[in-house]
Short mmCIF file of C-alpha atoms in Angstrom, two decimals:
data_model
loop_
_atom_site.label_atom_id
_atom_site.label_comp_id
_atom_site.label_asym_id
_atom_site.label_seq_id
_atom_site.Cartn_x
_atom_site.Cartn_y
_atom_site.Cartn_z
CA GLU A 13 -20.29 12.66 6.00
CA LYS A 14 -20.09 8.91 5.64
CA ALA A 15 -18.97 7.05 2.56
CA GLY A 16 -21.44 4.77 0.78
CA PRO A 17 -22.36 1.20 1.79
CA GLU A 18 -19.30 -0.99 2.19
CA ALA A 19 -17.20 1.84 0.85
CA VAL A 20 -14.06 0.20 2.18
CA THR A 21 -13.10 -3.46 2.10
CA ALA A 22 -10.05 -4.39 4.16
CA VAL A 23 -8.15 -7.66 3.92
CA GLU A 24 -5.99 -8.30 6.96
CA ILE A 25 -4.79 -11.47 8.63
CA ASP A 26 -3.63 -9.87 11.91
CA PRO A 27 -6.44 -9.22 14.45
CA GLY A 28 -4.64 -6.25 16.03
CA LYS A 29 -4.14 -4.57 12.69
CA ARG A 30 -7.80 -5.18 11.80
CA GLU A 31 -8.84 -3.32 14.96
CA GLN A 32 -6.44 -0.49 14.17
CA SER A 33 -7.76 -0.25 10.58
CA GLU A 34 -11.32 -0.12 11.85
CA ALA A 35 -10.52 2.68 14.30
CA ASN A 36 -8.64 4.70 11.67
CA LEU A 37 -11.37 4.33 9.06
CA LYS A 38 -14.05 5.35 11.55
CA ARG A 39 -11.98 8.39 12.50
CA LEU A 40 -11.68 9.29 8.81
CA ARG A 41 -15.41 8.67 8.36
CA LEU A 42 -14.76 6.03 5.71
CA TRP A 43 -17.39 3.78 7.12
CA PRO A 44 -18.97 1.20 6.95
CA LEU A 45 -16.11 -1.19 6.62
CA ARG A 46 -16.18 -4.72 5.32
CA GLN A 47 -13.38 -6.63 7.00
CA ILE A 48 -12.07 -9.88 5.58
CA GLU A 49 -9.74 -12.01 7.69
CA ALA A 50 -7.45 -13.52 5.09
CA ASP A 51 -3.94 -13.70 3.75
CA ALA A 52 -3.59 -10.98 1.09
CA THR A 53 -1.47 -13.31 -1.04
CA ASP A 54 -4.35 -15.78 -1.42
CA ASP A 55 -6.79 -15.71 -4.34
CA LEU A 56 -9.71 -13.79 -2.87
CA ALA A 57 -11.71 -13.11 -6.03
CA ALA A 58 -14.66 -15.23 -4.91
CA VAL A 59 -14.67 -13.64 -1.45
CA LEU A 60 -14.33 -10.07 -2.70
CA GLY A 61 -16.84 -10.56 -5.50
CA GLN A 62 -15.92 -7.38 -7.35
CA ARG A 63 -13.12 -5.21 -8.68
CA TYR A 64 -12.26 -1.88 -7.08
CA ASP A 65 -11.49 1.58 -8.40
CA LEU A 66 -8.83 1.99 -5.73
CA VAL A 67 -6.71 -0.72 -4.11
CA LEU A 68 -4.22 0.12 -1.35
CA CYS A 69 -1.42 -2.30 -0.53
CA ASP A 70 -0.09 -1.31 2.88
CA VAL A 71 2.47 -4.08 3.05
CA PRO A 72 4.55 -5.46 5.91
CA CYS A 73 7.91 -3.69 5.76
CA SER A 74 11.09 -3.08 7.72
CA GLY A 75 9.60 0.02 9.36
CA LEU A 76 12.86 1.94 9.04
CA GLY A 77 10.91 5.16 8.43
CA VAL A 78 9.32 5.09 11.90
CA THR A 79 12.38 4.46 14.06
CA ALA A 80 11.99 7.87 15.71
CA LYS A 81 8.74 6.62 17.28
CA LYS A 82 9.72 2.96 17.49
CA PRO A 83 13.46 2.80 18.21
CA GLU A 84 13.27 -0.94 18.95
CA ILE A 85 13.03 -1.51 15.19
CA ARG A 86 16.74 -0.75 15.00
CA LEU A 87 17.41 -3.70 17.30
CA ARG A 88 15.28 -6.31 15.59
CA MET A 89 15.41 -5.42 11.88
CA THR A 90 18.22 -7.15 10.02
CA TYR A 91 19.31 -7.47 6.44
CA ASP A 92 18.09 -11.08 6.42
CA ARG A 93 14.65 -10.08 7.76
CA ILE A 94 14.32 -7.45 5.02
CA GLN A 95 15.24 -10.09 2.43
CA GLU A 96 12.43 -12.28 3.82
CA LEU A 97 9.94 -9.42 3.48
CA LEU A 98 10.66 -8.71 -0.20
CA PRO A 99 8.88 -11.78 -1.68
CA LEU A 100 5.87 -11.18 0.58
CA GLN A 101 5.63 -7.54 -0.48
CA ALA A 102 5.86 -8.51 -4.15
CA ALA A 103 3.25 -11.25 -3.72
CA ILE A 104 0.75 -8.88 -2.07
CA LEU A 105 1.29 -6.25 -4.76
CA ASP A 106 0.95 -8.86 -7.51
CA ARG A 107 -2.20 -10.46 -6.06
CA ALA A 108 -3.89 -7.10 -5.46
CA ALA A 109 -3.44 -6.21 -9.13
CA HIS A 110 -6.18 -8.73 -9.95
CA TYR A 111 -8.77 -6.75 -7.99
CA VAL A 112 -8.37 -3.38 -9.73
CA ALA A 113 -11.16 -2.32 -12.08
CA PRO A 114 -10.32 -1.06 -15.58
CA GLY A 115 -9.17 2.55 -15.26
CA GLY A 116 -8.64 2.03 -11.53
CA HIS A 117 -5.59 2.66 -9.39
CA GLN A 118 -3.41 0.58 -7.15
CA PHE A 119 -1.19 2.05 -4.45
CA TYR A 120 1.83 0.49 -2.80
CA LEU A 121 2.66 1.86 0.67
CA THR A 122 5.50 1.31 3.12
CA CYS A 123 6.89 3.10 6.17
CA THR A 124 10.52 2.64 5.22
CA HIS A 125 13.24 4.38 3.21
CA ASN A 126 14.75 1.15 1.91
CA ARG A 127 15.01 1.30 -1.91
CA GLN A 128 14.73 -2.51 -2.15
CA GLU A 129 11.34 -2.36 -0.44
CA ASN A 130 10.20 0.76 -2.27
CA GLU A 131 11.32 1.82 -5.73
CA ALA A 132 12.72 -1.61 -6.61
CA GLN A 133 9.42 -3.31 -5.73
CA ALA A 134 7.46 -0.74 -7.73
CA ASP A 135 9.78 -1.12 -10.72
CA LEU A 136 9.52 -4.91 -10.53
CA PHE A 137 5.72 -4.69 -10.43
CA LEU A 138 5.63 -2.46 -13.52
CA ALA A 139 8.04 -4.77 -15.37
CA GLN A 140 5.84 -7.79 -14.60
CA HIS A 141 2.53 -6.00 -15.29
CA PRO A 142 2.68 -4.12 -18.61
CA GLU A 143 -1.05 -3.44 -18.27
CA TYR A 144 -0.16 -0.97 -15.50
CA ARG A 145 1.64 2.34 -15.76
CA PRO A 146 2.83 4.83 -13.14
CA ALA A 147 -0.05 7.09 -12.11
CA CYS A 148 0.04 10.79 -11.39
CA LEU A 149 -0.01 11.12 -7.61
CA GLN A 150 -0.68 14.86 -7.53
CA GLN A 151 -4.45 14.41 -7.77
CA TRP A 152 -4.48 12.70 -4.36
CA LEU A 153 -1.95 14.85 -2.54
CA PRO A 154 -2.33 18.07 -0.57
CA ASP A 155 -0.83 21.12 -2.26
CA ALA A 156 2.19 21.11 0.05
CA LEU A 157 3.28 17.69 -1.26
CA LYS A 158 2.40 17.89 -4.94
CA ASP A 159 5.92 18.94 -5.93
CA GLU A 160 7.39 16.03 -3.97
CA ALA A 161 5.80 13.29 -6.10
CA GLU A 162 7.81 12.20 -9.09
CA GLY A 163 7.18 9.44 -11.63
CA GLY A 164 4.33 7.95 -9.60
CA PHE A 165 6.46 7.77 -6.43
CA LEU A 166 6.42 9.80 -3.23
CA ASN A 167 9.00 9.66 -0.45
CA LEU A 168 8.34 11.49 2.81
CA PHE A 169 11.14 12.11 5.27
CA GLY A 170 10.84 13.12 8.91
CA HIS A 171 13.56 15.78 8.74
CA ARG A 172 11.99 17.43 5.69
CA HIS A 173 8.24 16.84 6.04
CA ASP A 174 7.80 16.55 9.83
CA VAL A 175 6.14 13.13 9.47
CA ASP A 176 7.17 9.50 9.73
CA GLY A 177 9.19 8.12 6.86
CA PHE A 178 6.82 6.92 4.18
CA PHE A 179 6.83 5.70 0.57
CA MET A 180 3.98 5.55 -1.90
CA ALA A 181 3.83 4.35 -5.48
CA ALA A 182 0.73 4.71 -7.64
CA PHE A 183 -0.17 2.59 -10.64
CA GLU A 184 -3.02 2.96 -13.10
CA TYR A 185 -4.60 -0.11 -14.64
CA GLY A 186 -4.91 0.43 -18.38
CA GLY A 187 -6.33 -2.95 -19.38
CA ASP A 188 -9.93 -3.83 -20.19
CA ASP A 189 -10.31 -6.79 -17.86
CA HIS A 190 -8.10 -9.16 -15.95
CA GLU A 191 -7.45 -12.69 -17.11
#
C-alpha cells in the first residue's frame, strides 16, 4: 500500500544519494517522493512550505559503524575529518528543528559509534533547544529492539545485533510554533 500524496519530502544535495533515497523509498512503498536538491543547512522554509510530523536527519558521518562492509573507511577517516563533520551535523540538526510541527518528532541518525558524533551531538541539540525533549523510541522499534533504546537513544552494534553500526536519537517538539 502506498503512502499518501507527497508523503515523503527529501532534501539532499548529492545526486547519487538522491537516487539511492528514491530507490529505498520505492522499495519501502513510501511513495510518491518529493525531492528537493538543496543544502540541508540552508533556510528551506519557503521551499518546503509546511512543517512535518516526522523529520529524519540522516547526517554525513564518519561511517565507522559500516567498516565491515566498507573497510576503506578505516584508511580515509581521520580525527581531523571527524572534527570537520561535527559542525555540519549540528547545523543540519539545528536547521531541521525549524520544520517540525508542534507535537512532532525529529530523529538524528548516523552509521557510526563515535560518541562525539552521536550522544554528544544529541545532548548539544537538547541543550540548545529547550523546546525539545528526548522522545520514547520504543513506539517505532520492532519488539526485538525495544529494550535496547534508552533515554531517546539507540545504538546498534554488528556483533550484538547482526546489522551495521547505527545510532539514532529521537526528540519530541513540545512547543506551539517555531519563531
